[in-house]
Amino acid sequence: MAGGFADSPGKRAVRELWDTPFLKHLHESYGVKFRYFGFPGVDMLDVRLWEPMLEDVIAFELPDNSADKRESIRTLRSNLRSLKFPAFAYYGPFEEVLLRRQDYDGVKYDQKKVITLYNLDFCDEIGSKVSTVAGKRKVLRFEALRRLLEDQHDYVKRGHDPEWFVVLLTVRNQVNAERLRDFLADNLFSETESFKK
């Protein structure tokens, strides 16, 4: 499988029927150009669709599940060069790159501006484990989302504009009560424990 992205009728519906009209409304009504952060996949379907509304792109690409683990990151980086604005792709899962502050190539993660559009289109559940560079699978997504919001807060607090941003979050819903109970059994943040009760 190439990278981590797999398109589907459901994802197309979300991208084309929900996300695009909403972003177009903001773009046309307020003159907004977005700074994109997400997982466009090598075909960059969302980036291509929203290209007139974007001013730069920060992308992430997973290693491939094949002999050539780097094929997708090379293709994505090549495709990003065709855009008429700045674009960069980090190699590795966004969760680990954000938390380690570097990608699998040792490239430092550096957010230079306030991100105005997070398109977090996960191909799995919100609480799924992520393969790490150390070869382990860990639940990192919630910690990474917290770090993402901390980064945004830090930039806005230092006077960087704008003070708004959009988060488009797409996840697979497969959680039943028994799995949720097991997931919430231990090692919770105090706020989560309070909410659970």
Coordinates of C-alpha atoms in Angstrom, one line a residue:
M1 CA 0.0 0.0 0.0
A2 CA 1.3 3.4 -0.9
G3 CA 1.6 5.6 2.2
G4 CA -1.3 5.9 4.5
F5 CA -4.0 7.5 2.4
A6 CA -6.8 5.5 0.8
D7 CA -9.6 7.4 -1.0
S8 CA -13.2 6.2 -0.7
P9 CA -16.7 7.3 -1.6
G10 CA -17.2 8.5 2.0
K11 CA -14.0 10.5 2.0
R12 CA -14.9 12.1 -1.4
A13 CA -18.3 13.0 0.0
V14 CA -16.8 14.7 3.1
R15 CA -14.2 16.5 1.0
E16 CA -16.4 17.6 -1.9
L17 CA -19.9 18.0 -0.3
W18 CA -19.0 19.3 3.2
D19 CA -15.5 20.6 3.5
T20 CA -15.2 22.4 0.1
P21 CA -18.4 24.4 0.3
F22 CA -17.5 25.5 3.9
L23 CA -14.0 26.5 2.9
K24 CA -15.2 28.3 -0.2
H25 CA -17.7 30.3 1.9
L26 CA -14.9 31.5 4.2
H27 CA -12.6 32.2 1.2
E28 CA -15.2 34.1 -0.8
S29 CA -16.9 35.9 2.1
Y30 CA -13.8 37.0 4.0
G31 CA -11.0 36.8 1.5
V32 CA -9.4 34.0 3.4
K33 CA -6.4 32.1 2.1
F34 CA -5.5 29.0 4.1
R35 CA -2.3 27.7 5.4
Y36 CA -2.9 23.9 5.0
F37 CA -1.6 21.2 7.4
G38 CA -2.6 17.7 6.7
F39 CA -2.2 14.3 5.0
P40 CA -3.0 14.9 1.3
G41 CA -1.6 11.6 0.0
V42 CA 0.5 11.4 -3.1
D43 CA -2.4 12.5 -5.4
M44 CA -3.1 15.6 -3.2
L45 CA -6.8 15.4 -3.9
D46 CA -7.8 18.0 -1.3
V47 CA -4.8 20.3 -2.1
R48 CA -5.6 20.2 -5.8
L49 CA -9.3 20.8 -5.1
W50 CA -8.6 23.7 -2.7
E51 CA -5.5 25.1 -4.4
P52 CA -7.0 28.5 -5.3
M53 CA -7.8 28.9 -1.6
L54 CA -4.3 27.9 -0.2
E55 CA -1.2 30.0 0.4
D56 CA 1.1 27.2 1.6
V57 CA 1.1 23.5 2.6
I58 CA 2.6 21.4 5.4
A59 CA 2.1 17.7 4.5
F60 CA 2.9 14.4 6.2
E61 CA 3.4 11.0 4.5
L62 CA 3.8 7.6 6.1
P63 CA 6.4 5.0 5.0
D64 CA 5.0 2.6 2.5
N65 CA 4.1 -0.9 3.3
S66 CA 6.3 -2.3 0.5
A67 CA 9.9 -2.9 -0.2
D68 CA 10.5 0.7 -1.1
K69 CA 9.2 2.5 2.0
R70 CA 10.1 5.9 0.6
E71 CA 8.2 5.8 -2.8
S72 CA 5.2 7.8 -1.5
I73 CA 7.3 10.6 0.2
R74 CA 9.3 11.0 -3.0
T75 CA 6.2 11.2 -5.1
L76 CA 4.4 13.6 -2.7
R77 CA 7.4 15.9 -2.5
S78 CA 7.7 15.9 -6.3
N79 CA 4.0 16.7 -6.7
L80 CA 4.2 19.5 -4.1
R81 CA 6.9 21.2 -6.2
S82 CA 4.3 21.8 -8.9
L83 CA 2.3 24.2 -6.7
K84 CA 2.7 27.9 -7.0
F85 CA 3.2 28.5 -3.3
P86 CA 5.5 27.1 -0.5
A87 CA 4.9 23.5 0.3
F88 CA 6.8 20.9 2.3
A89 CA 6.3 17.2 3.3
Y90 CA 7.5 15.6 6.5
Y91 CA 8.3 11.8 6.4
G92 CA 6.5 9.9 9.2
P93 CA 3.2 10.0 11.0
F94 CA 2.2 13.5 12.0
E95 CA 1.7 12.4 15.6
E96 CA 5.3 11.3 16.0
V97 CA 6.8 14.2 14.0
L98 CA 4.9 16.7 16.1
L99 CA 5.9 15.1 19.4
R100 CA 9.5 14.3 18.5
R101 CA 9.8 17.7 16.7
Q102 CA 11.5 16.0 13.7
D103 CA 10.6 13.5 11.0
Y104 CA 12.1 10.2 10.1
D105 CA 14.8 11.9 7.9
G106 CA 15.9 14.0 10.9
V107 CA 14.3 17.1 9.4
K108 CA 13.2 19.4 12.3
Y109 CA 9.5 20.2 12.6
D110 CA 9.2 23.9 12.7
Q111 CA 5.9 25.7 12.5
K112 CA 6.8 29.2 11.2
K113 CA 3.2 30.6 11.0
V114 CA -0.2 30.1 12.5
I115 CA -1.8 27.3 10.6
T116 CA -5.3 28.3 9.5
L117 CA -6.5 24.9 8.1
Y118 CA -5.9 21.6 9.7
N119 CA -7.3 18.8 7.5
L120 CA -6.8 15.8 9.7
D121 CA -8.2 13.0 7.6
F122 CA -7.4 9.8 9.5
C123 CA -7.9 6.5 7.9
D124 CA -8.7 4.9 11.2
E125 CA -10.2 5.5 14.6
I126 CA -9.3 8.6 16.6
G127 CA -7.7 6.3 19.3
S128 CA -5.8 4.0 16.9
K129 CA -2.2 3.1 17.6
V130 CA 0.5 4.7 15.5
S131 CA 3.6 2.9 14.3
T132 CA 6.7 4.7 15.6
V133 CA 10.3 4.9 14.3
A134 CA 11.3 2.6 17.1
G135 CA 9.0 -0.1 15.6
K136 CA 6.4 0.1 18.4
R137 CA 2.8 0.9 18.1
K138 CA 1.5 3.6 20.5
V139 CA -1.6 5.7 21.1
L140 CA -0.1 9.2 20.3
R141 CA -3.0 11.0 18.6
F142 CA -4.5 12.7 21.6
E143 CA -1.1 13.9 22.8
A144 CA -0.3 15.1 19.3
L145 CA -3.6 17.0 19.0
R146 CA -2.9 18.6 22.4
R147 CA 0.6 19.6 21.2
L148 CA -0.9 21.0 17.9
L149 CA -3.3 23.2 19.9
E150 CA -0.4 24.3 22.2
D151 CA 1.7 25.3 19.2
Q152 CA -1.2 27.4 17.8
H153 CA -1.7 29.0 21.2
D154 CA 2.0 29.9 21.5
Y155 CA 2.0 31.5 18.0
V156 CA -1.1 33.6 18.6
K157 CA 0.1 34.6 22.1
R158 CA 3.3 36.0 20.6
G159 CA 1.2 38.2 18.4
H160 CA 1.2 36.2 15.2
D161 CA -1.8 36.6 12.9
P162 CA -4.4 35.4 12.4
E163 CA -6.1 34.5 15.7
W164 CA -8.5 31.9 14.1
F165 CA -8.1 28.5 12.5
V166 CA -10.3 25.7 11.1
V167 CA -9.9 22.0 12.0
L168 CA -11.5 19.4 9.7
L169 CA -11.3 16.1 11.5
T170 CA -12.3 12.9 9.7
V171 CA -12.1 9.6 11.6
R172 CA -13.6 6.1 11.3
N173 CA -16.2 5.4 13.9
Q174 CA -15.9 1.8 15.0
V175 CA -15.9 2.1 18.8
N176 CA -18.4 0.0 20.7
A177 CA -19.1 0.3 24.4
E178 CA -16.9 -2.7 25.4
R179 CA -13.9 -1.4 23.4
L180 CA -14.4 2.1 24.8
R181 CA -14.4 0.8 28.3
D182 CA -11.2 -1.1 27.7
F183 CA -9.6 2.0 26.1
L184 CA -10.5 4.2 29.0
A185 CA -9.5 1.6 31.7
D186 CA -6.2 3.2 32.7
N187 CA -3.5 5.9 32.2
L188 CA -6.0 8.7 31.7
F189 CA -5.3 12.4 32.0
S190 CA -7.2 13.8 35.1
E191 CA -9.5 15.8 32.9
T192 CA -10.4 12.6 30.9
E193 CA -11.0 10.6 34.1
S194 CA -13.3 13.3 35.4
F195 CA -15.2 13.4 32.1
K196 CA -15.4 9.6 32.0
K197 CA -17.0 9.6 35.5

